[in-house]
Coordinates of C-alpha atoms in Angstrom, one line a residue:
I1 CA 134.7 55.7 108.6
T2 CA 135.1 57.1 105.4
M3 CA 138.1 59.2 105.9
T4 CA 139.6 55.9 108.1
R5 CA 139.6 54.4 104.7
L6 CA 140.7 57.0 102.3
E7 CA 144.4 55.6 101.0
G8 CA 144.8 53.0 103.5
M9 CA 146.2 56.4 106.2
A10 CA 145.6 54.9 109.6
P11 CA 144.0 58.1 112.1
A12 CA 146.1 59.5 113.4
C13 CA 148.2 60.0 110.0
L14 CA 145.1 61.7 108.4
A15 CA 144.3 63.7 111.2
G16 CA 147.8 64.9 110.6
R17 CA 146.4 65.1 106.4
L18 CA 143.5 67.5 107.6
G19 CA 144.5 69.5 110.0
M20 CA 142.8 68.6 112.7
S21 CA 144.5 67.3 116.7
Y22 CA 144.1 63.5 116.9
A23 CA 141.3 63.7 119.1
A24 CA 139.1 66.1 118.1
F25 CA 139.1 63.1 114.5
M26 CA 138.5 60.9 117.1
K27 CA 135.6 62.7 118.6
R28 CA 134.3 62.9 114.7
R29 CA 135.0 59.1 113.6
S30 CA 133.5 58.5 116.8
R31 CA 130.0 60.0 115.3
A32 CA 130.4 59.0 112.6
E33 CA 130.2 55.6 113.5
K34 CA 127.3 56.2 115.5
R35 CA 125.5 57.7 112.5
L36 CA 126.3 54.4 110.6
V37 CA 125.7 52.3 113.4
A38 CA 122.2 53.6 113.4
A39 CA 121.6 53.5 109.8
M40 CA 121.8 50.1 110.2
R41 CA 118.6 50.0 112.7
D42 CA 117.1 52.4 110.1
R43 CA 114.4 51.0 109.8
D44 CA 113.3 51.5 113.6
R45 CA 114.3 55.6 114.1
T46 CA 111.6 57.4 115.0
A47 CA 110.4 61.1 113.4
A48 CA 113.0 62.9 116.3
E49 CA 115.6 60.2 116.3
V50 CA 116.3 61.0 112.5
A51 CA 116.0 64.7 113.1
A52 CA 118.7 64.1 115.4
G53 CA 121.3 62.4 113.4
Y54 CA 120.2 64.7 110.4
F55 CA 121.0 67.6 113.1
D56 CA 124.3 66.0 114.7
A57 CA 125.5 65.5 110.2
W58 CA 124.9 69.3 110.0
R59 CA 126.6 70.6 113.1
D60 CA 129.7 68.6 112.3
G61 CA 129.2 69.3 108.3
D62 CA 129.2 65.9 106.9
L63 CA 126.9 66.0 104.3
G64 CA 127.6 62.9 103.6
G65 CA 126.3 62.2 106.5
M66 CA 123.3 64.2 106.0
R67 CA 122.0 63.1 102.4
E68 CA 122.0 59.9 104.0
F69 CA 119.1 60.5 106.3
V70 CA 116.7 62.6 103.1
A71 CA 114.2 61.1 101.1
D72 CA 115.3 61.3 97.7
P73 CA 117.5 64.1 97.9
P74 CA 119.0 66.6 95.1
A75 CA 122.0 65.4 92.6
D76 CA 123.1 69.0 94.5
F77 CA 122.2 67.9 97.4
A78 CA 125.9 69.4 99.0
A79 CA 126.5 71.7 96.8
Q80 CA 123.4 74.3 97.6
H81 CA 124.8 74.0 101.1
R82 CA 128.5 75.0 99.6
A83 CA 128.0 77.1 97.9
L84 CA 126.0 79.2 100.4
S85 CA 128.9 78.7 103.2
R86 CA 131.5 79.7 100.2
G87 CA 129.9 82.9 98.8
L88 CA 129.0 83.8 102.4
L89 CA 132.4 82.7 104.0
V90 CA 130.7 81.3 106.6
N91 CA 133.5 80.1 109.9
T92 CA 131.2 78.6 111.7
I93 CA 127.4 76.9 112.7
A94 CA 125.9 76.5 115.8
L95 CA 121.6 74.9 114.7
E96 CA 119.3 75.0 117.9
P97 CA 116.1 72.6 116.8
R98 CA 113.3 72.7 118.6
P99 CA 111.4 69.2 119.7
V100 CA 110.1 67.2 116.8
A101 CA 106.2 68.1 116.7
A102 CA 103.7 65.4 115.1
T103 CA 101.6 67.2 111.9
G104 CA 100.1 63.9 110.2
R105 CA 99.7 60.3 110.8
D106 CA 103.0 60.0 108.6
A107 CA 104.4 63.7 108.9
A108 CA 106.1 65.9 111.6
Q109 CA 108.2 69.0 111.6
A110 CA 111.2 70.4 113.8
D111 CA 111.7 74.4 113.8
F112 CA 115.5 75.1 114.2
T113 CA 117.5 78.0 114.8
V114 CA 120.7 78.1 112.0
T115 CA 123.5 80.9 113.4
R116 CA 126.2 80.9 111.3
S117 CA 129.3 83.6 111.3
L118 CA 130.4 85.3 108.6
A119 CA 134.3 86.2 107.9
G120 CA 134.7 89.7 109.9
H121 CA 130.7 90.4 109.3
G122 CA 128.9 89.3 112.5
Q123 CA 126.2 86.2 112.6
W124 CA 123.4 85.9 110.9
S125 CA 120.5 84.2 112.7
F126 CA 117.6 82.7 111.2
R127 CA 114.5 80.4 111.7
S128 CA 113.3 77.3 109.8
V129 CA 111.6 74.0 109.3
L130 CA 112.9 70.7 109.0
R131 CA 109.8 68.8 107.4
L132 CA 110.1 64.8 108.2
G133 CA 107.7 62.0 106.5
R134 CA 107.3 57.9 106.5
V135 CA 108.0 57.2 103.1
D136 CA 108.2 53.3 102.8
G137 CA 108.0 52.9 106.1
R138 CA 111.0 54.5 107.6
W139 CA 110.8 58.2 108.5
R140 CA 112.9 60.1 106.3
V141 CA 113.6 64.2 105.5
L142 CA 111.8 66.0 103.1
W143 CA 114.5 68.3 101.7
T144 CA 113.7 71.2 99.9
P145 CA 115.8 73.9 99.0
S146 CA 113.5 76.0 102.0
T147 CA 115.0 73.8 104.4
L148 CA 118.3 75.5 104.0
Y149 CA 117.0 78.7 104.1
P150 CA 113.4 79.5 104.3
G151 CA 111.5 80.7 100.8
L152 CA 114.8 79.1 98.4
K153 CA 113.8 77.8 95.4
G154 CA 117.0 75.7 95.1
G155 CA 120.6 76.6 92.6
G156 CA 120.7 79.3 94.5
K157 CA 124.1 81.5 94.5
W158 CA 124.9 83.2 97.6
A159 CA 127.0 86.4 97.8
L160 CA 127.9 89.4 100.3
R161 CA 128.3 92.5 98.8
Q162 CA 128.5 96.5 100.1
V163 CA 125.1 98.5 99.9
R164 CA 123.8 102.3 100.0
V165 CA 121.0 101.7 102.5
P166 CA 118.5 104.7 102.8
A167 CA 119.3 106.3 106.5
L168 CA 115.9 107.5 106.3
K169 CA 112.7 105.2 106.1
L170 CA 109.1 106.7 105.0
A171 CA 106.0 105.0 107.3
A172 CA 102.2 105.1 106.6
R173 CA 100.6 106.8 108.7
D174 CA 99.3 103.6 111.4
G175 CA 103.7 103.4 111.2
K176 CA 103.7 100.3 109.1
A177 CA 106.0 100.2 105.9
L178 CA 105.3 101.1 102.0
P179 CA 105.9 99.5 99.2
E180 CA 108.8 100.8 98.5
D181 CA 108.3 100.3 94.4
G182 CA 104.9 100.2 92.4
P183 CA 103.0 103.5 91.5
L184 CA 104.3 105.1 95.4
A185 CA 108.2 105.1 94.7
P186 CA 108.6 108.1 93.0
Y187 CA 106.9 110.1 95.5
L188 CA 108.4 108.5 98.0
A189 CA 111.6 109.0 96.3
G190 CA 110.3 113.4 95.6
I191 CA 109.9 112.9 99.5
I192 CA 112.7 112.0 101.2
G193 CA 114.5 114.2 97.8
G194 CA 112.8 117.6 99.6
L195 CA 113.6 116.9 103.8
D196 CA 117.0 117.9 104.4
E197 CA 118.7 114.4 105.9
D198 CA 121.4 112.7 105.0
T199 CA 119.8 109.7 102.8
D200 CA 122.2 107.3 102.4
Q201 CA 124.8 104.6 104.8
I202 CA 127.2 101.8 103.6
A203 CA 126.2 98.6 104.5
W204 CA 127.2 94.9 103.8
A205 CA 124.2 92.4 103.0
V206 CA 123.8 89.3 102.1
E207 CA 122.9 88.7 98.5
L208 CA 120.3 86.1 97.0
S209 CA 119.4 85.4 93.2
D210 CA 117.4 82.3 93.0
G211 CA 114.5 81.0 90.6
G212 CA 116.0 83.5 87.6
G213 CA 114.7 86.7 89.5
P214 CA 117.2 90.1 90.2
P215 CA 119.5 89.3 93.4
R216 CA 117.6 90.3 96.5
Q217 CA 119.1 91.6 100.5
V218 CA 118.3 88.6 102.9
K219 CA 120.8 90.3 105.7
L220 CA 122.3 93.1 106.5
F221 CA 125.1 94.4 108.3
G222 CA 126.5 97.9 110.0
V223 CA 123.1 99.0 109.1
E224 CA 122.1 101.6 112.2
K225 CA 119.0 102.1 113.1
G226 CA 117.7 105.3 110.1
K227 CA 115.1 107.9 111.2
T228 CA 111.4 106.4 110.2
I229 CA 108.8 110.0 108.6
R230 CA 105.2 108.7 109.3
T231 CA 103.9 110.2 105.8
T232 CA 100.2 110.9 105.9
L233 CA 99.1 108.1 103.6
D234 CA 96.4 105.5 104.5
R235 CA 97.7 102.2 103.7
D236 CA 94.1 100.8 103.4
L237 CA 93.7 104.0 100.8
Q238 CA 96.3 103.8 99.1
A239 CA 95.3 99.8 98.2
A240 CA 91.4 100.7 97.6
A241 CA 92.7 103.0 95.0
E242 CA 95.4 101.5 93.4
K243 CA 93.7 97.7 92.3
A244 CA 90.5 100.5 91.4
V245 CA 93.3 101.9 88.9
E246 CA 94.2 98.7 87.9
A247 CA 90.6 97.9 86.2
A248 CA 90.6 101.7 84.6
P249 CA 90.1 101.5 80.6
G250 CA 93.3 103.8 80.2
Q251 CA 95.9 105.0 82.2
A252 CA 94.9 106.1 85.0
A253 CA 95.3 108.6 88.4
I254 CA 93.3 108.5 91.8
V255 CA 94.0 111.7 94.3
A256 CA 93.1 110.8 97.8
V257 CA 92.5 113.6 100.3
R258 CA 91.5 114.4 103.8
P259 CA 89.6 117.4 104.1
S260 CA 89.7 119.0 106.9
N261 CA 93.8 119.0 107.2
G262 CA 95.3 118.2 103.3
E263 CA 96.8 115.2 104.4
V264 CA 97.4 112.8 101.0
L265 CA 95.6 110.4 102.0
A266 CA 96.2 107.8 98.5
V267 CA 98.0 108.1 95.1
A268 CA 97.4 105.2 92.5
D269 CA 99.0 106.7 89.3
E270 CA 99.8 104.5 86.1
L271 CA 100.5 108.3 83.9
G272 CA 104.1 108.6 84.8
G273 CA 106.5 110.7 85.7
M274 CA 104.2 111.7 88.3
G275 CA 101.1 112.8 86.3
A276 CA 99.1 112.7 89.5
F277 CA 101.0 115.8 90.8
V278 CA 103.0 117.5 87.7
G279 CA 100.6 117.1 84.9
L280 CA 98.1 119.2 83.9
Y281 CA 94.6 118.3 81.6
P282 CA 91.3 120.6 81.1
P283 CA 89.5 119.8 83.8
G284 CA 86.0 119.5 82.1
S285 CA 83.0 120.0 83.9
T286 CA 84.3 119.7 87.1
F287 CA 85.1 123.3 86.8
K288 CA 81.9 123.7 87.1
V289 CA 82.1 123.0 90.9
V290 CA 84.6 126.8 90.9
T291 CA 82.4 128.3 88.5
A292 CA 79.2 127.5 90.7
G293 CA 81.5 128.5 93.6
A294 CA 81.9 132.5 92.2
L295 CA 77.9 132.7 91.9
A296 CA 77.2 131.6 95.2
A297 CA 79.8 133.9 96.4
D298 CA 77.9 136.3 94.1
G299 CA 74.7 135.5 96.2
A300 CA 73.2 132.7 93.9
G301 CA 71.6 129.8 95.6
A302 CA 71.6 125.6 94.7
G303 CA 67.2 126.7 94.3
T304 CA 68.2 130.0 92.3
G305 CA 66.3 129.4 88.4
A306 CA 68.6 129.0 85.9
D307 CA 67.7 127.9 81.7
C308 CA 69.6 124.7 80.3
P309 CA 69.2 125.0 76.7
A310 CA 70.5 122.6 74.4
S311 CA 73.0 125.3 73.1
V312 CA 73.6 128.5 73.8
V313 CA 75.4 131.6 71.7
T314 CA 77.1 134.0 74.0
A315 CA 79.7 136.5 74.0
Q316 CA 79.8 135.4 70.2
R317 CA 80.0 131.6 71.6
T318 CA 78.3 128.6 70.2
I319 CA 78.3 126.7 73.6
H320 CA 76.3 122.5 73.1
N321 CA 75.0 120.5 76.2
D322 CA 76.4 117.3 75.7
E323 CA 74.2 114.7 73.2
D324 CA 72.3 118.4 72.7
H325 CA 69.5 117.4 76.0
A326 CA 68.0 120.5 77.8
L327 CA 66.5 121.0 80.7
G328 CA 63.6 124.2 79.7
R329 CA 64.0 126.4 83.1
T330 CA 65.8 124.9 85.7
T331 CA 67.5 125.6 89.0
L332 CA 71.4 125.8 89.5
R333 CA 71.0 122.5 91.2
G334 CA 69.3 121.7 88.4
A335 CA 71.5 122.5 85.5
F336 CA 75.2 121.8 88.3
A337 CA 73.1 118.1 88.4
A338 CA 72.6 117.4 84.7
S339 CA 76.1 119.2 83.7
C340 CA 74.4 121.5 81.4
N341 CA 77.4 122.8 80.1
T342 CA 75.2 126.5 78.2
T343 CA 73.6 127.8 81.9
F344 CA 77.5 127.8 83.5
A345 CA 79.0 129.5 80.2
R346 CA 76.0 131.8 79.7
L347 CA 75.9 133.1 84.0
A348 CA 80.1 133.2 83.4
V349 CA 79.9 135.9 80.7
E350 CA 76.4 138.2 81.8
R351 CA 76.0 137.8 84.8
L352 CA 80.1 136.7 86.3
G353 CA 82.7 138.7 84.6
A354 CA 86.0 136.8 84.4
A355 CA 87.9 138.8 87.8
K356 CA 84.9 136.9 89.4
L357 CA 85.2 134.0 87.9
A358 CA 89.3 134.5 88.3
A359 CA 88.6 135.2 92.7
S360 CA 87.1 131.6 92.7
A361 CA 89.6 130.2 91.2
R362 CA 92.6 131.6 93.2
R363 CA 89.8 130.5 96.1
F364 CA 90.6 126.6 95.5
G365 CA 94.1 126.6 94.3
F366 CA 94.8 127.8 91.0
G367 CA 97.4 130.3 89.9
A368 CA 99.8 129.3 93.1
P369 CA 102.1 126.7 94.8
I370 CA 99.7 123.9 96.3
A371 CA 101.8 121.6 98.2
P372 CA 105.0 123.0 99.7
G373 CA 107.9 120.2 99.5
V374 CA 106.6 117.8 97.2
D375 CA 106.6 118.3 93.0
A376 CA 103.6 119.2 92.6
S377 CA 101.9 121.9 89.4
R378 CA 100.4 125.0 89.5
G379 CA 96.8 125.3 88.2
S380 CA 96.3 127.4 85.5
F381 CA 93.6 129.5 84.8
P382 CA 94.7 132.3 82.8
D383 CA 92.9 135.5 82.3
P384 CA 90.5 134.8 79.8
G385 CA 91.2 137.6 76.4
N386 CA 87.3 137.8 75.9
G387 CA 84.4 136.8 76.3
A388 CA 83.6 133.7 74.0
E389 CA 87.4 132.2 76.4
L390 CA 85.4 133.1 79.6
A391 CA 82.3 131.2 78.7
E392 CA 85.1 127.9 77.3
A393 CA 87.0 128.3 81.1
A394 CA 84.5 128.3 83.2
I395 CA 83.2 124.8 81.6
G396 CA 87.0 123.9 81.8
Q397 CA 87.6 124.0 78.8
G398 CA 90.0 126.6 77.1
R399 CA 93.5 127.6 78.3
V400 CA 92.2 126.2 81.8
Q401 CA 94.5 123.3 83.2
A402 CA 95.0 121.7 86.6
S403 CA 96.3 118.3 87.7
P404 CA 94.6 115.6 89.1
L405 CA 96.6 116.8 93.2
L406 CA 94.7 120.1 92.3
M407 CA 91.1 119.0 92.2
A408 CA 91.4 116.6 94.8
T409 CA 91.5 119.8 97.0
V410 CA 88.7 121.7 94.9
A411 CA 87.0 118.3 96.0
A412 CA 87.9 119.0 99.7
A413 CA 87.7 122.5 100.1
V414 CA 83.6 122.1 99.1
A415 CA 83.9 119.3 101.5
D416 CA 85.7 120.6 105.0
G417 CA 84.4 125.3 103.7
S418 CA 88.2 125.6 103.1
W419 CA 90.9 125.2 100.2
R420 CA 94.1 123.5 102.4
A421 CA 97.4 122.8 101.0
P422 CA 97.6 119.4 100.4
R423 CA 101.1 117.6 102.4
L424 CA 102.4 114.0 102.0
V425 CA 104.3 114.7 105.2
P426 CA 103.8 116.6 108.5
A427 CA 102.4 120.0 108.8
K428 CA 106.2 120.7 110.7
L429 CA 108.4 118.7 108.8
V430 CA 107.0 121.0 105.3
R431 CA 108.1 124.4 108.1
A432 CA 111.3 122.7 108.6
G433 CA 112.3 121.6 104.7
G434 CA 111.9 125.4 104.4
G435 CA 108.5 125.4 102.5
E436 CA 105.6 127.2 104.2
A437 CA 102.1 126.2 104.5
P438 CA 99.8 128.7 102.4
R439 CA 97.3 129.6 105.3
P440 CA 93.1 127.9 105.0
R441 CA 91.2 129.8 102.3
P442 CA 87.8 130.3 103.7
V443 CA 85.6 129.6 100.3
P444 CA 82.0 131.1 100.4
G445 CA 79.2 129.2 98.9
T446 CA 80.1 126.0 100.0
A447 CA 76.7 124.8 101.3
A448 CA 74.9 125.7 98.4
L449 CA 77.8 123.2 96.4
R450 CA 77.0 120.4 98.4
T451 CA 73.7 120.6 98.2
M452 CA 74.5 120.7 94.0
M453 CA 77.2 117.7 95.0
R454 CA 75.3 115.5 96.1
A455 CA 72.4 115.9 93.5
V456 CA 74.7 114.9 90.6
V457 CA 75.5 111.5 92.5
A458 CA 71.4 111.1 93.3
E459 CA 69.7 111.9 90.9
G460 CA 71.8 114.0 87.8
T461 CA 74.8 112.2 85.2
A462 CA 76.8 109.7 88.1
A463 CA 73.3 108.8 89.2
G464 CA 74.1 105.3 87.7
A465 CA 77.5 104.7 88.6
G466 CA 76.9 102.6 91.9
L467 CA 78.5 104.9 94.0
P468 CA 77.7 104.4 98.1
D469 CA 75.5 106.3 100.6
G470 CA 76.7 109.8 101.2
T471 CA 78.9 110.8 98.6
A472 CA 78.8 113.7 96.8
G473 CA 81.0 115.0 93.3
K474 CA 81.2 116.1 90.0
T475 CA 81.5 114.9 86.9
G476 CA 84.2 116.1 83.8
T477 CA 84.3 114.5 80.3
A478 CA 87.6 117.2 79.6
E479 CA 87.7 117.8 75.4
F480 CA 91.8 117.4 73.8
G481 CA 93.3 117.3 70.8
G482 CA 93.0 113.5 70.5
G483 CA 89.5 113.2 71.9
T484 CA 88.0 113.4 75.5
H485 CA 89.3 113.0 78.9
A486 CA 87.2 111.1 81.6
W487 CA 87.1 112.6 85.3
F488 CA 85.5 112.4 88.6
I489 CA 85.7 114.4 91.9
G490 CA 83.9 114.1 94.6
Y491 CA 84.2 113.3 99.0
R492 CA 82.2 110.4 101.2
D493 CA 83.0 111.2 105.1
E494 CA 86.5 112.4 105.4
V495 CA 88.0 111.2 102.5
A496 CA 88.2 113.8 99.3
F497 CA 89.1 112.3 95.4
A498 CA 90.1 113.2 92.0
V499 CA 89.5 110.1 89.3
F500 CA 91.7 110.9 86.3
V501 CA 91.3 107.8 82.7
S502 CA 93.7 110.0 80.7
A503 CA 91.9 109.5 77.0
G504 CA 88.8 107.5 78.8
G505 CA 85.8 109.3 77.1
S506 CA 83.3 109.6 78.9
G507 CA 83.6 111.1 83.2
P508 CA 79.7 109.1 83.9
R509 CA 80.5 106.3 82.0
V510 CA 84.2 105.5 83.3
A511 CA 85.5 108.1 86.1
A512 CA 82.9 107.6 87.6
P513 CA 82.3 104.0 88.0
L514 CA 85.9 103.6 89.0
A515 CA 85.0 106.0 91.8
A516 CA 83.0 103.6 92.8
R517 CA 85.2 100.9 92.7
F518 CA 87.8 102.4 95.0
L519 CA 85.1 104.0 97.8
R520 CA 83.5 100.0 98.2
A521 CA 87.5 99.1 98.8
A522 CA 87.8 101.3 101.1
R523 CA 85.2 100.9 103.9

């Protein structure tokens, strides 16, 4: 009706001006007349009739007709539709509505599929919902920008752009998608970089900018199905680790591995720069696992007698216990549970010697590449130059350094009885990428170590941390120039882990409760 009034032109003349055949013009005019008649009996229309009229107008590109069915349409109602069509070079549009269904006494909806042909790029289809409600006694379309595209906030800018798309996708161990941002992002990028695969393909993308955020891709064209590789990561454990790290009082990291095969199950890292794998820090008393392992390999057991004075002088180096606590005469188990520096420093100097302690460190992964195919620093156990350095090394101080990843494998070795190289992808891909995973290394004396680590949680320095039943571990408070790092390493069932809080203070008071939060969230 509006078109025939334009400048008083006759229908045939106006059809020519619009580039349409007379028959096509008259068909469109007939539909518009029907909608006008329907609008005159507006109050009597059902929800289904309103939806049908709205979809008919949309098929005809009659934005004004669509608007007539909408309750309180926004001023830019037509502009939002045009922005999509122009930005994406839409040639045609097809609508497939489903029957209207009541959702309340005065509410209904019609699900529909909309398919647009984009010039030179194929078709784009998606489902949306047309919501309807009774307003002032009449059924109306309750339009929001999400009617145009689900989740649209309004004022969106649409564009077609060429983009690079990874030809290789990484998934969790269950085959489901992993987050492309967050703490895992640099680790996933490192995996892709270490694999001999084509990483990019060129595609066209539908991009949407709305709500003030960066553009987001909502559709890709011309993308061949890429190769998906399942990593060893467990989505539930990853989420639990990230949640725990967010609650840490400082920059923290949690690494979890499977003791039986070395698979990395979770990496939550707020240290920056892949610090959980490449960062090196003094391990403090968590290294007593290695020292106790050397003693066990030398014939000592959990019940072997030991002294735990408040301080001791060995190799002309005075060693103190935390807060100068003392147990007097006890067992190796008791000294380990109470984290007696004096016990382990003295035994390292007077019983073990540097060679035996260094051999134990090598069995636990220190001094060698530990994760082929992944960027990871090797732990450092320099040969102690004198007895004083040996005393410090035995309690994880001096020049001893380790990453959270390495200390997680130390705990895993105790749980399994062998140290295994950690990996983020299947073993066959490690070999295909040119890396050869080290063979498992048997660790003698792990039965005694398991007894000692259980005692730490049951009655020792981690007894008040709230760790769930079945957890075994070792706390660590590592001194450095600016304060102390907080550590807790341990295992429970088939999950071994390391918790590290940079400059976090006390291992028992900070890292162990964080481990409890992680384990309880992962149950």
